[in-house]
Every structure is written in C-alpha cells, then in structure tokens.
Coordinates of C-alpha atoms and ligand atoms in Angstrom, one line a residue:
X1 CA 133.1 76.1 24.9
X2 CA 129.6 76.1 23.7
X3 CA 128.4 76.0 20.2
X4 CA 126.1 79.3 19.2
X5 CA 123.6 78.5 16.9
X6 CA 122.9 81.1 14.7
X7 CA 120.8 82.7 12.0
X8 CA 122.2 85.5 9.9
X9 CA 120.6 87.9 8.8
X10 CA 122.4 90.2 6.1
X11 CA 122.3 92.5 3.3
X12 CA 125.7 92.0 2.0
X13 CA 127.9 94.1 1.6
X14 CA 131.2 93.9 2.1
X15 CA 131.9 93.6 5.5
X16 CA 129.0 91.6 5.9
X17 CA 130.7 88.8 3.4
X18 CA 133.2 89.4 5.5
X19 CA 130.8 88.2 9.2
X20 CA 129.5 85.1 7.1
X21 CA 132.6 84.3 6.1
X22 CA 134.2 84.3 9.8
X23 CA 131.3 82.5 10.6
X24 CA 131.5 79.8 8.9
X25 CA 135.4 79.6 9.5
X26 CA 134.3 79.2 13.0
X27 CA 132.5 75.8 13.5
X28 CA 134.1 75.1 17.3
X29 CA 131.8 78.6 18.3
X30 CA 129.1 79.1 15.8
X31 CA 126.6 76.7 13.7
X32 CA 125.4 78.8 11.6
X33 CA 121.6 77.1 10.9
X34 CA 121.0 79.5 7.6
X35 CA 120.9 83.0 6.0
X36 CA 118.5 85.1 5.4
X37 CA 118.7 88.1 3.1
X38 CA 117.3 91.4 3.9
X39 CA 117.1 94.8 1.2
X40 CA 119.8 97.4 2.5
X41 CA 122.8 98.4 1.0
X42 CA 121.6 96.9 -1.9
X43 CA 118.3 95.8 -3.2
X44 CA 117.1 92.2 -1.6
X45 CA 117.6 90.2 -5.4
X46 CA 121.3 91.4 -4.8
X47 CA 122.1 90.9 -1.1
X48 CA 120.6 87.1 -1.4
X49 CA 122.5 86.4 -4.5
X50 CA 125.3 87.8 -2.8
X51 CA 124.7 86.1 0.4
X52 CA 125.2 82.9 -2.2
X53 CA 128.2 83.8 -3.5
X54 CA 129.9 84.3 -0.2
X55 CA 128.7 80.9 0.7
X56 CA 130.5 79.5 -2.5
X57 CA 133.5 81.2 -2.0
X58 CA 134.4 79.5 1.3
X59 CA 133.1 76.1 -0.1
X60 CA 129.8 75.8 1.7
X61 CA 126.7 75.4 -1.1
X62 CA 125.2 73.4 1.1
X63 CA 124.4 76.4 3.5
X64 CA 120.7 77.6 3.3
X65 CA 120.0 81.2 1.8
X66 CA 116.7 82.4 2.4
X67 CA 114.7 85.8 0.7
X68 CA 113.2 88.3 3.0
X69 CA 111.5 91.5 2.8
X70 CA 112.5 93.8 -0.1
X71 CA 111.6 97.0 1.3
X72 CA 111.3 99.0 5.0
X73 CA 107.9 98.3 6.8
X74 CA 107.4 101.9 6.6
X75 CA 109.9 103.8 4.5
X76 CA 111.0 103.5 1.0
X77 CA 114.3 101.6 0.6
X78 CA 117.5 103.6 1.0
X79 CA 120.4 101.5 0.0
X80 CA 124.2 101.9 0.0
X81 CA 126.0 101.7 -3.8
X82 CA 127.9 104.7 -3.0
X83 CA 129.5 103.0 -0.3
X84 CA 129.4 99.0 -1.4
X85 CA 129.4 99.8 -5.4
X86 CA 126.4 98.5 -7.4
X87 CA 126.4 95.0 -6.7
X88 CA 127.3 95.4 -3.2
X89 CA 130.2 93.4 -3.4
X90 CA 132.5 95.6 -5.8
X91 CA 135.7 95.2 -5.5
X92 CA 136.7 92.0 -7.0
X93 CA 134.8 90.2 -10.2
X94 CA 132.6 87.9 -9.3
X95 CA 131.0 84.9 -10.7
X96 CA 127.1 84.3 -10.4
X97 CA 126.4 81.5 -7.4
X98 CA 125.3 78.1 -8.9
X99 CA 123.7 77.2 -5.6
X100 CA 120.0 77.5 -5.2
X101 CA 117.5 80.3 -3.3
X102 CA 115.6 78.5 -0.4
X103 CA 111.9 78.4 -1.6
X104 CA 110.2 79.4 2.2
X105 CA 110.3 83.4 2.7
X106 CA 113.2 84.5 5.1
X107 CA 110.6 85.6 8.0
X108 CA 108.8 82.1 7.8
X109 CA 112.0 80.1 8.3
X110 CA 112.9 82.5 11.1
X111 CA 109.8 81.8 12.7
X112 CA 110.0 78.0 11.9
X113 CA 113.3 77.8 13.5
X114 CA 112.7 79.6 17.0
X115 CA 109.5 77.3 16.8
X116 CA 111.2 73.9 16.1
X117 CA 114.6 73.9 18.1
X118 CA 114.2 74.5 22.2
X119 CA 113.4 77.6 23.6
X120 CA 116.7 80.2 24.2
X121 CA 119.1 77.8 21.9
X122 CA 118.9 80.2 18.7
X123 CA 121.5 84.0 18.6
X124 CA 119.8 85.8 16.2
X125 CA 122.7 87.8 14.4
X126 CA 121.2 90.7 11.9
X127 CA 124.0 92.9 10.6
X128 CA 121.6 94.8 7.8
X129 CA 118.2 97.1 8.5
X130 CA 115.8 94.6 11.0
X131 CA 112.9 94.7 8.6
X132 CA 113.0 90.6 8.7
X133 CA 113.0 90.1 12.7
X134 CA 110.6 92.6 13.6
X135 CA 108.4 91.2 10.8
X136 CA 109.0 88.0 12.6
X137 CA 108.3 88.9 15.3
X138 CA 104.9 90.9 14.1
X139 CA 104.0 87.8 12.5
X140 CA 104.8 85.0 15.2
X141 CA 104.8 87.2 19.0
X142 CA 105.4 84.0 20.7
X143 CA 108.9 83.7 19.2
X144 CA 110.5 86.1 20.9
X145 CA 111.0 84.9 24.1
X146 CA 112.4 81.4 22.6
X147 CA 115.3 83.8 21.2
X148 CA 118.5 82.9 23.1
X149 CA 119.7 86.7 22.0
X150 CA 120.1 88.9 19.6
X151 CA 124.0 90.2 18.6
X152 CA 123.3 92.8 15.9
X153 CA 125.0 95.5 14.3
X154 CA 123.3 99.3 14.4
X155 CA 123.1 102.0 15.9
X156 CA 126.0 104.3 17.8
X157 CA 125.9 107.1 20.5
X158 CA 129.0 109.3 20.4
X159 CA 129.7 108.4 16.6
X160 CA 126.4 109.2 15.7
X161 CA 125.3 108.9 12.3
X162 CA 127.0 107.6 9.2
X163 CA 124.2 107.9 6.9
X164 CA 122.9 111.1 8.3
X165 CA 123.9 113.0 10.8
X166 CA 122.0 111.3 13.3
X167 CA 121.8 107.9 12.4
X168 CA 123.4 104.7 11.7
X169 CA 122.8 103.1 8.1
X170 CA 120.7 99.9 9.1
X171 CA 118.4 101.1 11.8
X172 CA 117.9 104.5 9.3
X173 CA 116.6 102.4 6.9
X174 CA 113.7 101.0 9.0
X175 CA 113.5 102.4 12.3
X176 CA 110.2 101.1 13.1
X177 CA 111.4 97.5 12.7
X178 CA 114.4 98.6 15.2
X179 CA 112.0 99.7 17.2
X180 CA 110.1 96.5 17.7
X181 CA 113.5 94.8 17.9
X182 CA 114.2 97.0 20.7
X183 CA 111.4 96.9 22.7
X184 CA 111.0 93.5 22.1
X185 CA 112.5 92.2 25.2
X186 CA 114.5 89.8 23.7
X187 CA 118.4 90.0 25.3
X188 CA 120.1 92.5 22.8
X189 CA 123.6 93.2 22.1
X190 CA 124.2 96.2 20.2
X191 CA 127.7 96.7 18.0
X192 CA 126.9 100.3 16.6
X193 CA 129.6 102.5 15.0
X194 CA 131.3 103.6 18.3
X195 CA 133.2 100.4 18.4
X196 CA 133.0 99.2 14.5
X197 CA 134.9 102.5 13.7
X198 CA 137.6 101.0 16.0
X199 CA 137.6 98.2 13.9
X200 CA 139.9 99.2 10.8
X201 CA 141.2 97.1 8.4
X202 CA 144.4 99.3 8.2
X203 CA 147.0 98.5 5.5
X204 CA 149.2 96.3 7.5
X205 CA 146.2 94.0 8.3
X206 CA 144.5 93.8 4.7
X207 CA 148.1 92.8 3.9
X208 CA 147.7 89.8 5.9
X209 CA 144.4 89.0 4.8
X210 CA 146.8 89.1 1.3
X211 CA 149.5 87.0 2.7
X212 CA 147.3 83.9 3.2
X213 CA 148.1 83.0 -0.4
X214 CA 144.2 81.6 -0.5
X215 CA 141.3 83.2 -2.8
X216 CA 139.3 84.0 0.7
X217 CA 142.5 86.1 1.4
X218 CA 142.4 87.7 -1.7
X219 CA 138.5 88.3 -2.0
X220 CA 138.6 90.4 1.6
X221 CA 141.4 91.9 0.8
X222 CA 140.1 93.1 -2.5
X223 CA 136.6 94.2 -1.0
X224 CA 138.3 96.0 2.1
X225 CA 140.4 97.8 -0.2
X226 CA 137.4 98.7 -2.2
X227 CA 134.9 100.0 0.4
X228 CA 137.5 101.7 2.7
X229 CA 137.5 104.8 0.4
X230 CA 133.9 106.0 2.2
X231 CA 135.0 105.9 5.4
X232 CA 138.6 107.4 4.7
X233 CA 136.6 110.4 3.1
X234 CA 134.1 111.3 5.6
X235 CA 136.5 110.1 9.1
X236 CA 139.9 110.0 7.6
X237 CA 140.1 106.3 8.8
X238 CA 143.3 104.6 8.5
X239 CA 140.5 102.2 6.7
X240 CA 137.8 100.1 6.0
X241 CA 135.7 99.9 9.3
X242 CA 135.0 95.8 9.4
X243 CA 131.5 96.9 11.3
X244 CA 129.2 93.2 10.6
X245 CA 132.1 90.9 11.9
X246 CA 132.1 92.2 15.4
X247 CA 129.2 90.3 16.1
X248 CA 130.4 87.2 15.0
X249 CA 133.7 87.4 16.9
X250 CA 131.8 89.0 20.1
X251 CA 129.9 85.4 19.8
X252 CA 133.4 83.6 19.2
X253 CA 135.6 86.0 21.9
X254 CA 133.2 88.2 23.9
X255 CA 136.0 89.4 25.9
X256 CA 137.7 91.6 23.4
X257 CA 134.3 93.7 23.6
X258 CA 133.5 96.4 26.1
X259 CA 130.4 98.0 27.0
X260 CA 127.5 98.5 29.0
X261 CA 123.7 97.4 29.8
X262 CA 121.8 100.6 29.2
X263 CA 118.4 101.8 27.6
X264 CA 117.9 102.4 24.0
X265 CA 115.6 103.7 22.3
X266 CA 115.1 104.4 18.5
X267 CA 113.3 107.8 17.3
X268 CA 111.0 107.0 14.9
X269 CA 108.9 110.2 14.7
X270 CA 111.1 112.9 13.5
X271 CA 112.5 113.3 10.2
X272 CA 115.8 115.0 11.4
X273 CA 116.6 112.6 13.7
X274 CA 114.6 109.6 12.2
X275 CA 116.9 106.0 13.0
X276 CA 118.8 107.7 16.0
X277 CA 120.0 105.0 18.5
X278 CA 119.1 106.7 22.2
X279 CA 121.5 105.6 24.0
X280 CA 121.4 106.4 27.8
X281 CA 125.0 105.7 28.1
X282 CA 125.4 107.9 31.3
X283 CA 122.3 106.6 32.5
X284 CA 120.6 109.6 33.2
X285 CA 116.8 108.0 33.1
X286 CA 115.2 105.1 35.1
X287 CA 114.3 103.4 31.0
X288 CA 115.1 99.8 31.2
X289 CA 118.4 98.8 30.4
X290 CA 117.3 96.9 27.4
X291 CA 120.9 96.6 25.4
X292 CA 124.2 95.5 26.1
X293 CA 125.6 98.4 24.1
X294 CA 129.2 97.9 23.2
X295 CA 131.8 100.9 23.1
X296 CA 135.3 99.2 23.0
X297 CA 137.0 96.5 21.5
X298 CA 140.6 94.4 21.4
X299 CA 141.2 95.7 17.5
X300 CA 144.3 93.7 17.4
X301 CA 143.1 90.8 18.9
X302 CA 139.6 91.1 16.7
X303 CA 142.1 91.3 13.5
X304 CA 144.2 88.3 14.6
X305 CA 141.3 86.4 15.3
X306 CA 139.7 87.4 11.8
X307 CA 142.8 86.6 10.0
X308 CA 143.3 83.1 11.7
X309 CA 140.1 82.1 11.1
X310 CA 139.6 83.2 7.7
X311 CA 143.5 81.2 7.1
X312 CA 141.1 78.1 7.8
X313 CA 138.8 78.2 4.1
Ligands
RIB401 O1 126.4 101.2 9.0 C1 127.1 100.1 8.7 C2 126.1 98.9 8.4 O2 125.3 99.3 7.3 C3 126.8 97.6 8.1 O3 126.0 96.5 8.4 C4 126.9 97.7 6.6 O4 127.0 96.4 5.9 C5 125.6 98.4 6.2 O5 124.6 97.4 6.2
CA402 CA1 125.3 94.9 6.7

C-alpha cells in the first residue's frame, strides 16, 4: 500500500472538517504535507481558522495551515452560511484554535512543495472553489506536470446544480480557476454531486459516529446533524450529503468509487449557466477525456470506512 502525499486544500465547512479529519485518521494511506485555506462557504479568515480548529480537535497542532486567496479571480465571493451557519462550522460550540497561521501565502507553499519533493509524488486534494491551484498554477506553469493528481470535489452532470440550477457550489464560485484546473492537463479525478448525494450521513450512521463515545464522534455528529437540514429541504435526503470526504477515502479505497474517464469542460461565459461541469458522460464528442469523473460509490462501505477511521482520534 502506498502512502499518498497530500495537500488539502479547503474552505471548511462541515463536511470538509469532516475530509481533514479522515485524513489525518489515515496515516497508513495519506501524509497529509499541510492545509491550505481557500474563501468559499465562508470567508478565507474563517475557513483557515477553522481549518485550525479541526486540526486541534483530532490532536494534530503540529499540522501546517496556510492562508490563500480571499476572493474568486474573477467573481465576487459567494459563500455558503445558509448552508454551513455563520462560522462555517455551526453546529457544535467551538473554541478558538491556539495553534499558529503559517506565515508563506497558501499559493507559495503549493508552489514550494510541487517544486521541492520529486516530480508526480504530491495528490493535490481541493474540496472548496480552485481559486488557490489555478493561481498556482498561473503563477508557477511548470508545476503542473510535477502534480501526481488532482482528487477534487465539484462539479456533477445528472445532479446538476446545488447552488443554482446549473452548477455545483465550488466550481460556481470561480469557474475560471476550474477552468485552468481543467485544462490544465494535470490527471483529475472529479467527485461532483452525482456521487456525494449518494453519500448520506443517514440517522443510523450519524448514530455511530455518536456511539464512539470520543469528542471527534460527537463533533461530526453534531455538524452532520446541523448541516443536513439544506439538503433535506431542497432533495428530501435521508441526510447530510458527506460530499469533501469522498476524496479522501477514493485515495484510501478507490474501489468503492465508480466512474468514467471522459471530457469536462466548465462554462465560464454565460451567466445562466456560469460554473456548469460539461460532462460528456455519453461521450458524444471527440474532447479529451480530461477527468476521471466519478458516478457511483460503496455508501456503506465509505460510512464503515469513515466511522473506523474517525474511532482512531
Ligand atoms: O457543493 C458542495 C461543496 O461546496 C463542498 O465542498 C462544500 O464544503 C462546499 O464547499
Ligand atoms: Ca468544501
């Protein structure tokens, strides 16, 4: 089994607490090099302090947190509250992270990084808008072909959009940074809504998240419970969609995803459709097959995964 080493990059949110979280619970698969904080759901002073406090709660202040870009290249921030609460990690009360901000700007260490360690040995994981890698990869071009991959979360085809109705929430929010992700060339693995809706933290599973007796337990249990209530509105889910932590546990378990290499591409020019994944899923063009785009997963086996790591902190 071969360790994955990773970057993160988040705008927590629950379910993204959640990926780091699972991560870090996972030291056998992933090495998780650092974090690095990206405006989305909620503004980018929020998702780095909470990118801290998640690091806290499962013991790890030695972890590295880095602050990124604070707004869309092109587009005025959109963020989430209605969906994560105000601090983006409502649910439970938490306490301010003691732990310090990396001084170096998110996109520099990125850049650093892919520089420093051999080419094709560093995933990539964003699971919040890709403002930071494309600006990375604007800034440094020579970069991207030292990624090993990217695993991200965005994007969906037959779900379509959960911010609007064409679009997914994190490419939405700056669809010409997915673009450059996505035409980047860099190996892509995309984990959009078609299978993250498939992966519900249902009652019976938050209540094992409960029954591990631990604060970790507790903390997901609380923040599942509390950002379900979107999702249950709008789809009538059974619950919270855990959408960030399928890209952790495709790099722990890849076979309990599904999917397919196929072209996508990311509209960018209209205002009805801006941050629409276009997915050739049928393959109806000759576009390169630029994405491993994934449509199914193993929902009981991602949960008992999920629930036997998280046991560990
Ligand atoms: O659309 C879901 C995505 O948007 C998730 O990454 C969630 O955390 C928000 O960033
Ligand atoms: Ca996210």
């Amino acid at each position: 089994m071969t360790i994955r080493n990773i970057i993160i990059d988040t705008d927590p949110g629950q379910d993204d607490a959640v990926a780091i979280l699972l991560a870090l619970a996972s030291p056998e698969n992933v090495n998780l090099l650092g974090i690095t904080a990206v405006a989305g759901n909620v503004p980018l002073a929020l998702t780095e302090k909470n990118a801290r406090i998640v690091c806290e709660l499962a013991g790890r202040s030695d972890v590295k947190v880095f602050a990124g870009a604070d707004a869309p290249i092109k587009h005025t921030l959109v963020t989430a509250e209605h969906v994560h609460g105000k601090t983006g990690l409502d649910g439970p009360k938490m306490d301010a992270p003691k732990m310090p901000l990396q001084d170096q700007h998110a996109v520099d260490y990125i850049i650093d990084t892919l520089r420093a360690e051999p080419a094709k040995t560093i995933t990539l994981c964003p699971i919040g808008p890709l403002t930071n890698i494309a600006l990375a990869f604007q800034k440094a071009p020579d970069i991207v072909e030292r990624v090993q991959e990217i695993v991200l979360m965005g994007g969906a085809y037959f779900q379509v959009g959960n911010i609007t109705p064409a679009a997914e929430f994190n490419i939405y929010v700056d669809p010409e940074a997915a673009e450059i992700v996505f035409k980047s060339g860099a190996p892509l693995v995309v984990m959009g809504l078609d299978v993250t809706h498939k992966a519900l933290a249902t009652a019976a599973r938050v209540q094992a998240f409960r029954d591990m007796g631990t604060k970790v337990g507790d903390m997901v249990a609380a923040w599942t419970n509390f950002f379900e209530r979107f999702d249950k509105e709008k789809y009538g889910s059974e619950g919270a969609p855990l959408h960030d932590p399928c890209t952790i546990a495709y790099l722990i378990n890849p076979n309990l995803f599904t999917g397919r290499q196929i072209n996508v591409e990311i509209e960018t020019q209209s205002e009805l459709t801006r941050g629409m994944t276009v997915a050739d899923w049928w393959r109806v063009t000759d576009r390169p097959a630029n994405a491993f785009f994934v449509g199914d997963l193993d929902a009981d086996g991602f949960f008992a995964l999920l629930t036997e790591r998280l046991a560990r902190l």
